[in-house]
CSV table of C-alpha atoms in Angstrom, one decimal:
chain,number,residue,atom,x,y,z
B,1,MET,CA,0.0,0.0,0.0
B,2,PRO,CA,2.1,3.0,-1.2
B,3,GLN,CA,-0.7,5.4,-0.4
B,4,ALA,CA,-0.8,4.5,3.3
B,5,GLY,CA,3.0,4.7,3.4
B,6,LEU,CA,2.9,8.2,1.9
B,7,LYS,CA,0.4,9.4,4.4
B,8,THR,CA,2.4,7.8,7.3
B,9,ILE,CA,5.5,9.6,6.1
B,10,ILE,CA,3.7,13.0,5.9
B,11,ALA,CA,2.1,12.6,9.3
B,12,LEU,CA,5.4,11.5,10.9
B,13,SER,CA,7.4,14.4,9.4
B,14,PHE,CA,4.7,16.8,10.6
B,15,VAL,CA,4.9,15.4,14.2
B,16,LEU,CA,8.7,15.6,14.0
B,17,ALA,CA,8.6,19.2,12.9
B,18,VAL,CA,6.2,20.0,15.8
B,19,GLY,CA,8.6,18.4,18.2
B,20,PHE,CA,11.5,20.4,17.0
B,21,LEU,CA,9.4,23.5,17.0
B,22,LEU,CA,8.5,22.9,20.7
B,23,VAL,CA,12.1,22.3,21.7
B,24,ILE,CA,13.4,25.4,19.8
B,25,LEU,CA,10.6,27.5,21.2
B,26,SER,CA,11.3,26.4,24.7
B,27,CYS,CA,14.8,27.8,24.2
B,28,ALA,CA,14.1,30.9,22.3
B,29,LEU,CA,11.1,32.2,24.3
B,30,TRP,CA,13.1,32.4,27.5
B,31,LYS,CA,16.6,33.1,25.9
B,32,ALA,CA,18.0,30.1,27.7
B,33,TYR,CA,19.5,27.6,25.3
B,34,TYR,CA,20.1,24.7,27.6
B,35,PRO,CA,17.2,22.6,26.3
B,36,LEU,CA,18.9,22.2,22.9
B,37,LEU,CA,21.0,19.6,24.7
B,38,VAL,CA,17.9,17.4,24.5
B,39,VAL,CA,18.1,17.3,20.7
B,40,ALA,CA,21.7,16.0,20.9
B,41,THR,CA,20.5,13.3,23.3
B,42,TYR,CA,17.8,12.1,21.0
B,43,VAL,CA,20.1,12.0,18.0
B,44,LEU,CA,22.7,10.1,20.0
B,45,ALA,CA,20.2,7.6,21.6
B,46,PRO,CA,20.1,5.0,18.7
B,47,VAL,CA,23.9,5.1,18.3
B,48,PRO,CA,24.9,2.5,20.9
B,49,ASN,CA,22.3,0.1,19.6
B,50,TRP,CA,23.5,0.6,16.1
B,51,ILE,CA,27.2,0.1,17.0
B,52,CYS,CA,26.6,-3.0,19.2
B,53,SER,CA,24.4,-4.6,16.6
B,54,HIS,CA,27.3,-4.5,14.2
B,55,CYS,CA,29.7,-5.9,16.8
B,56,ALA,CA,27.5,-8.9,17.8
B,57,ASN,CA,26.7,-12.0,15.8
B,58,PRO,CA,23.0,-12.6,16.6
B,59,ASP,CA,23.0,-16.1,15.1
B,60,ASP,CA,25.5,-17.2,17.7
B,61,PHE,CA,23.4,-18.8,20.5
B,62,VAL,CA,26.1,-21.0,22.0
B,63,GLU,CA,28.4,-18.2,23.1
B,64,SER,CA,26.3,-15.6,24.9
B,65,SER,CA,28.9,-12.9,24.5
B,66,GLY,CA,27.2,-11.6,21.4
B,67,ALA,CA,23.9,-11.2,23.3
B,68,ALA,CA,25.8,-9.5,26.1
B,69,VAL,CA,27.1,-6.8,23.6
B,70,LEU,CA,23.6,-6.4,22.3
B,71,ASP,CA,22.4,-5.9,25.9
B,72,LEU,CA,25.0,-3.3,26.5
B,73,GLY,CA,23.8,-1.4,23.5
B,74,ARG,CA,20.2,-1.6,24.7
B,75,PHE,CA,21.2,-0.5,28.2
B,76,CYS,CA,23.1,2.6,26.9
B,77,THR,CA,20.1,3.5,24.6
B,78,GLY,CA,17.7,3.3,27.5
B,79,PHE,CA,20.2,5.4,29.5
B,80,LEU,CA,20.2,8.1,26.8
B,81,VAL,CA,16.4,8.1,26.3
B,82,VAL,CA,15.8,8.7,30.0
B,83,MET,CA,18.6,11.3,30.0
B,84,GLY,CA,16.7,13.3,27.4
B,85,LEU,CA,13.7,13.4,29.7
B,86,ALA,CA,15.6,14.0,32.9
B,87,LEU,CA,17.8,16.8,31.6
B,88,PRO,CA,15.0,19.5,31.3
B,89,VAL,CA,13.6,18.5,34.7
B,90,LEU,CA,17.1,18.9,36.2
B,91,LEU,CA,17.6,22.3,34.6
B,92,ALA,CA,14.2,23.5,35.7
B,93,HIS,CA,14.7,22.3,39.3
B,94,ALA,CA,18.0,24.1,39.5
B,95,GLY,CA,16.4,27.3,38.2
B,96,MET,CA,18.4,27.5,35.0
B,97,ILE,CA,15.3,27.3,32.8
B,98,GLU,CA,11.6,28.1,33.5
B,99,VAL,CA,9.1,25.4,34.3
B,100,PRO,CA,7.0,26.1,31.1
B,101,ALA,CA,10.2,25.7,29.1
B,102,MET,CA,10.8,22.3,30.8
B,103,ILE,CA,7.3,21.1,29.9
B,104,MET,CA,7.6,22.2,26.3
B,105,SER,CA,11.0,20.6,25.8
B,106,VAL,CA,9.9,17.3,27.4
B,107,ILE,CA,6.8,17.2,25.2
B,108,GLY,CA,8.9,18.1,22.2
B,109,GLY,CA,11.4,15.4,23.0
B,110,LEU,CA,8.7,12.8,23.5
B,111,LEU,CA,7.3,13.7,20.0
B,112,ILE,CA,10.7,13.5,18.4
B,113,TYR,CA,11.5,10.2,20.0
B,114,GLY,CA,8.0,8.8,19.3
B,115,THR,CA,8.5,9.7,15.6
B,116,ILE,CA,11.8,7.9,15.4
B,117,ILE,CA,10.4,4.8,17.1
B,118,SER,CA,7.3,4.7,14.9
B,119,PHE,CA,9.3,5.3,11.8
B,120,ALA,CA,11.5,2.4,12.7
B,121,MET,CA,8.5,0.2,13.4
B,122,PHE,CA,6.7,1.1,10.2
B,123,PHE,CA,9.6,0.6,7.9
B,124,GLN,CA,11.6,-2.1,9.5
B,125,GLU,CA,9.7,-5.1,8.0
B,126,GLU,CA,10.4,-3.9,4.5
B,127,GLN,CA,14.1,-4.2,5.1
B,128,GLU,CA,13.9,-7.8,6.2
B,129,PHE,CA,12.6,-9.1,2.9
S,1,MET,CA,8.8,-27.4,29.2
S,2,ASP,CA,6.0,-29.0,31.2
S,3,THR,CA,8.3,-31.6,32.7
S,4,GLU,CA,10.6,-29.2,34.3
S,5,GLU,CA,10.7,-29.2,38.0
S,6,ARG,CA,9.2,-26.0,39.4
S,7,LEU,CA,9.9,-24.4,42.7
S,8,PHE,CA,7.0,-22.0,43.0
S,9,LYS,CA,3.3,-22.6,42.7
S,10,PHE,CA,2.8,-19.9,40.0
S,11,ARG,CA,4.7,-20.3,36.8
S,12,MET,CA,6.0,-17.3,34.9
S,13,PRO,CA,3.5,-16.2,32.3
S,14,GLN,CA,4.3,-17.2,28.8
S,15,TRP,CA,4.5,-13.6,27.4
S,16,LEU,CA,7.1,-12.8,30.0
S,17,ASN,CA,9.5,-15.2,28.3
S,18,SER,CA,9.4,-13.6,24.9
S,19,VAL,CA,12.2,-11.7,23.3
S,20,TRP,CA,10.2,-8.6,23.4
S,21,ALA,CA,9.8,-8.7,27.2
S,22,ARG,CA,13.5,-9.4,27.6
S,23,ASN,CA,14.6,-6.5,25.5
S,24,ALA,CA,12.1,-4.2,27.2
S,25,GLY,CA,13.6,-5.3,30.5
S,26,VAL,CA,17.1,-4.4,29.4
S,27,TYR,CA,15.9,-1.0,28.1
S,28,ALA,CA,14.1,-0.4,31.4
S,29,ALA,CA,17.2,-1.3,33.4
S,30,GLY,CA,19.1,1.3,31.4
S,31,GLY,CA,16.4,3.9,32.0
S,32,LEU,CA,16.3,3.2,35.7
S,33,PHE,CA,20.0,3.6,36.0
S,34,SER,CA,19.9,6.8,34.1
S,35,ALA,CA,17.1,8.1,36.4
S,36,ALA,CA,19.3,7.2,39.4
S,37,PHE,CA,22.3,9.1,37.9
S,38,TYR,CA,20.3,12.2,37.0
S,39,ILE,CA,18.5,12.3,40.4
S,40,LEU,CA,21.9,12.4,42.0
S,41,LEU,CA,23.2,14.9,39.5
S,42,ASP,CA,20.1,17.0,40.1
S,43,ALA,CA,21.1,17.1,43.8
S,44,ALA,CA,24.6,18.3,42.9
S,45,VAL,CA,23.4,20.9,40.4
S,46,TRP,CA,20.7,22.2,42.8
S,47,SER,CA,23.3,22.4,45.6
S,48,LYS,CA,25.4,24.8,43.5
S,49,SER,CA,22.5,26.8,42.1
S,50,ALA,CA,21.0,30.0,43.4
S,51,ARG,CA,18.0,28.3,44.9
S,52,ASN,CA,20.1,26.6,47.6
S,53,ALA,CA,19.9,29.2,50.4
S,54,SER,CA,21.4,26.9,53.0
S,55,ASP,CA,25.2,26.2,53.4
S,56,VAL,CA,24.7,22.5,52.9
S,57,HIS,CA,26.4,21.3,49.8
S,58,VAL,CA,26.9,18.1,47.9
S,59,THR,CA,30.5,17.0,48.0
S,60,PHE,CA,32.3,13.9,46.8
S,61,VAL,CA,31.2,12.0,49.9
S,62,ASP,CA,27.6,12.2,48.6
S,63,TRP,CA,28.7,10.6,45.4
S,64,LEU,CA,30.6,7.7,47.1
S,65,PRO,CA,27.5,5.5,47.8
S,66,PHE,CA,26.4,5.8,44.2
S,67,ILE,CA,29.8,4.8,42.9
S,68,PHE,CA,29.8,1.7,45.1
S,69,SER,CA,26.3,0.8,44.0
S,70,SER,CA,27.3,1.2,40.3
S,71,LEU,CA,30.4,-0.9,40.9
S,72,GLY,CA,28.3,-3.6,42.5
S,73,MET,CA,25.8,-3.5,39.6
S,74,LEU,CA,28.7,-3.8,37.1
S,75,ILE,CA,30.2,-6.8,38.9
S,76,ILE,CA,26.8,-8.6,39.3
S,77,ASN,CA,25.9,-8.3,35.7
S,78,SER,CA,29.3,-9.1,34.4
S,79,VAL,CA,29.2,-12.6,35.9
S,80,GLU,CA,28.3,-15.3,33.4
S,81,LYS,CA,25.0,-16.7,34.6
S,82,THR,CA,25.4,-20.1,33.2
S,83,ARG,CA,28.6,-20.7,35.2
S,84,LEU,CA,26.6,-20.2,38.4
S,85,SER,CA,24.8,-23.5,38.4
S,86,GLY,CA,27.2,-26.1,39.6
S,87,ASP,CA,24.8,-28.9,38.6
S,88,SER,CA,26.0,-29.0,35.1
S,89,PHE,CA,29.1,-31.1,34.9
S,90,SER,CA,31.0,-29.3,32.2
S,91,TYR,CA,30.9,-25.9,33.8
S,92,SER,CA,31.7,-27.0,37.4
S,93,GLY,CA,35.2,-28.1,36.6
S,94,SER,CA,38.1,-26.5,38.4
S,95,GLY,CA,35.8,-24.6,40.7
S,96,VAL,CA,34.4,-22.0,38.2
S,97,ALA,CA,31.0,-22.0,39.9
S,98,TRP,CA,32.6,-21.4,43.3
S,99,LYS,CA,34.6,-18.5,41.9
S,100,ALA,CA,31.6,-17.1,40.2
S,101,ARG,CA,29.7,-17.2,43.5
S,102,VAL,CA,32.5,-15.4,45.3
S,103,VAL,CA,32.6,-12.6,42.7
S,104,LEU,CA,28.8,-12.4,42.8
S,105,PHE,CA,28.9,-12.1,46.6
S,106,LEU,CA,31.4,-9.2,46.3
S,107,GLY,CA,29.0,-7.5,43.8
S,108,PHE,CA,26.0,-7.9,46.1
S,109,ALA,CA,28.1,-6.7,49.0
S,110,ALA,CA,29.1,-3.5,47.0
S,111,LEU,CA,25.5,-2.9,46.0
S,112,ALA,CA,24.1,-3.3,49.6
S,113,GLY,CA,27.0,-1.3,50.9
S,114,GLY,CA,26.2,1.5,48.5
S,115,MET,CA,22.6,1.5,49.6
S,116,ALA,CA,23.6,1.5,53.3
S,117,GLY,CA,26.0,4.3,52.5
S,118,GLY,CA,23.2,6.3,50.9
S,119,VAL,CA,21.2,6.0,54.1
S,120,THR,CA,24.2,6.8,56.2
S,121,VAL,CA,24.9,10.0,54.2
S,122,PHE,CA,21.2,10.9,54.5
S,123,VAL,CA,21.1,10.4,58.3
S,124,LEU,CA,24.5,11.8,59.3
S,125,GLY,CA,24.5,14.7,56.8
S,126,PHE,CA,20.9,15.8,56.8
S,127,VAL,CA,18.7,14.3,59.5
S,128,VAL,CA,21.0,14.7,62.5
S,129,PRO,CA,22.1,18.3,61.8
S,130,GLY,CA,18.4,19.1,61.2
S,131,VAL,CA,18.6,20.6,57.7
S,132,ALA,CA,15.5,22.4,56.6
S,133,TRP,CA,13.3,20.9,53.9
S,134,PRO,CA,14.4,22.3,50.5
S,135,ALA,CA,18.0,21.4,51.3
S,136,MET,CA,16.8,18.1,52.9
S,137,GLY,CA,15.8,17.0,49.4
S,138,MET,CA,19.4,16.5,48.4
S,139,GLY,CA,19.7,13.7,51.0
S,140,VAL,CA,16.4,12.1,50.0
S,141,GLU,CA,17.6,12.2,46.4
S,142,ASN,CA,20.7,10.3,47.5
S,143,VAL,CA,18.7,7.5,49.0
S,144,VAL,CA,16.3,7.3,46.1
S,145,ALA,CA,19.2,7.2,43.6
S,146,ASN,CA,20.8,4.2,45.4
S,147,ALA,CA,17.5,2.4,45.6
S,148,LEU,CA,17.0,2.9,41.8
S,149,VAL,CA,20.4,1.5,41.1
S,150,GLY,CA,19.4,-1.6,43.1
S,151,LEU,CA,16.1,-1.8,41.2
S,152,SER,CA,17.9,-1.5,37.9
S,153,THR,CA,20.2,-4.4,38.9
S,154,VAL,CA,17.2,-6.5,39.7
S,155,VAL,CA,15.5,-5.7,36.4
S,156,LEU,CA,18.6,-6.4,34.4
S,157,TRP,CA,19.3,-9.7,36.3
S,158,VAL,CA,15.7,-11.0,35.8
S,159,SER,CA,15.7,-10.1,32.1
S,160,GLN,CA,19.0,-11.7,31.5
S,161,ASN,CA,17.8,-14.9,33.2
S,162,MET,CA,15.0,-15.0,30.6
S,163,GLU,CA,17.6,-15.6,28.0
S,164,ASP,CA,18.1,-19.2,28.8
S,165,GLU,CA,14.5,-20.0,28.2
S,166,TYR,CA,14.6,-18.2,25.0
S,167,ALA,CA,17.7,-19.9,23.7
S,168,TYR,CA,16.1,-23.3,24.7
S,169,ASN,CA,13.0,-22.6,22.8
S,170,LEU,CA,15.0,-21.6,19.8
S,171,ALA,CA,17.2,-24.7,20.0
S,172,LEU,CA,14.1,-26.9,19.8
């Protein structure tokens, strides 16, 4: 169904743009540019998974070292995802950004990450075949 | 699978053994550890920020329990789980299971020591001097962070133990 795929892409890119808009607004409205760090976190989040999936041999079930490397990548990805949510809360608690900026940047980050995840979910199966 | 000898009355539900649940457990463990780290970092940043009106500050001593907890977590999850069961003949040669248990004991001791250290810092540094509430939060955050590291260890341990069942299913 190419039509449904096209609509999905348009909707996802729209949501991604809204997410980036929220994050950038949360910086620009209060002239405090700390929440931009969140974007770097979301960009970096899939990197450990990606590297470790290249290091490991997933067909190897006898030696569990391959699975251990995969687990390490997943652990680091989980670490980075929660870091993206925790960083604005930390900054707002310390008074470096305002609380509305924190809310906007958390919602924007959730939208960005939801887009990345759903994009991977929609288009992963096509790669396998 | 039905013929295996069970210890508990309730068996683990089938969906919990899937690859999906295992991966979700590992992700959740990473998230919990991240939450622990950032809660402690929050205490340190807040301590130096303008909002901290008191003269109580987070020093290296407040980080020490967290370092021990993380070290314990690293040790516990580095041990190869299959070496622990001394029942299997091939792995129990030359006392590998015994060594694994000693290392595991050290790991759990470091984890428990970190948690006890968190409570100690909280009591000696915040409760006994009678610190007022907004600054008291730094001590509470210390205890919560160490508890989250322990929880993360448990989640990671449980989800790594699912692996055996998964590999067994796939081998059949």
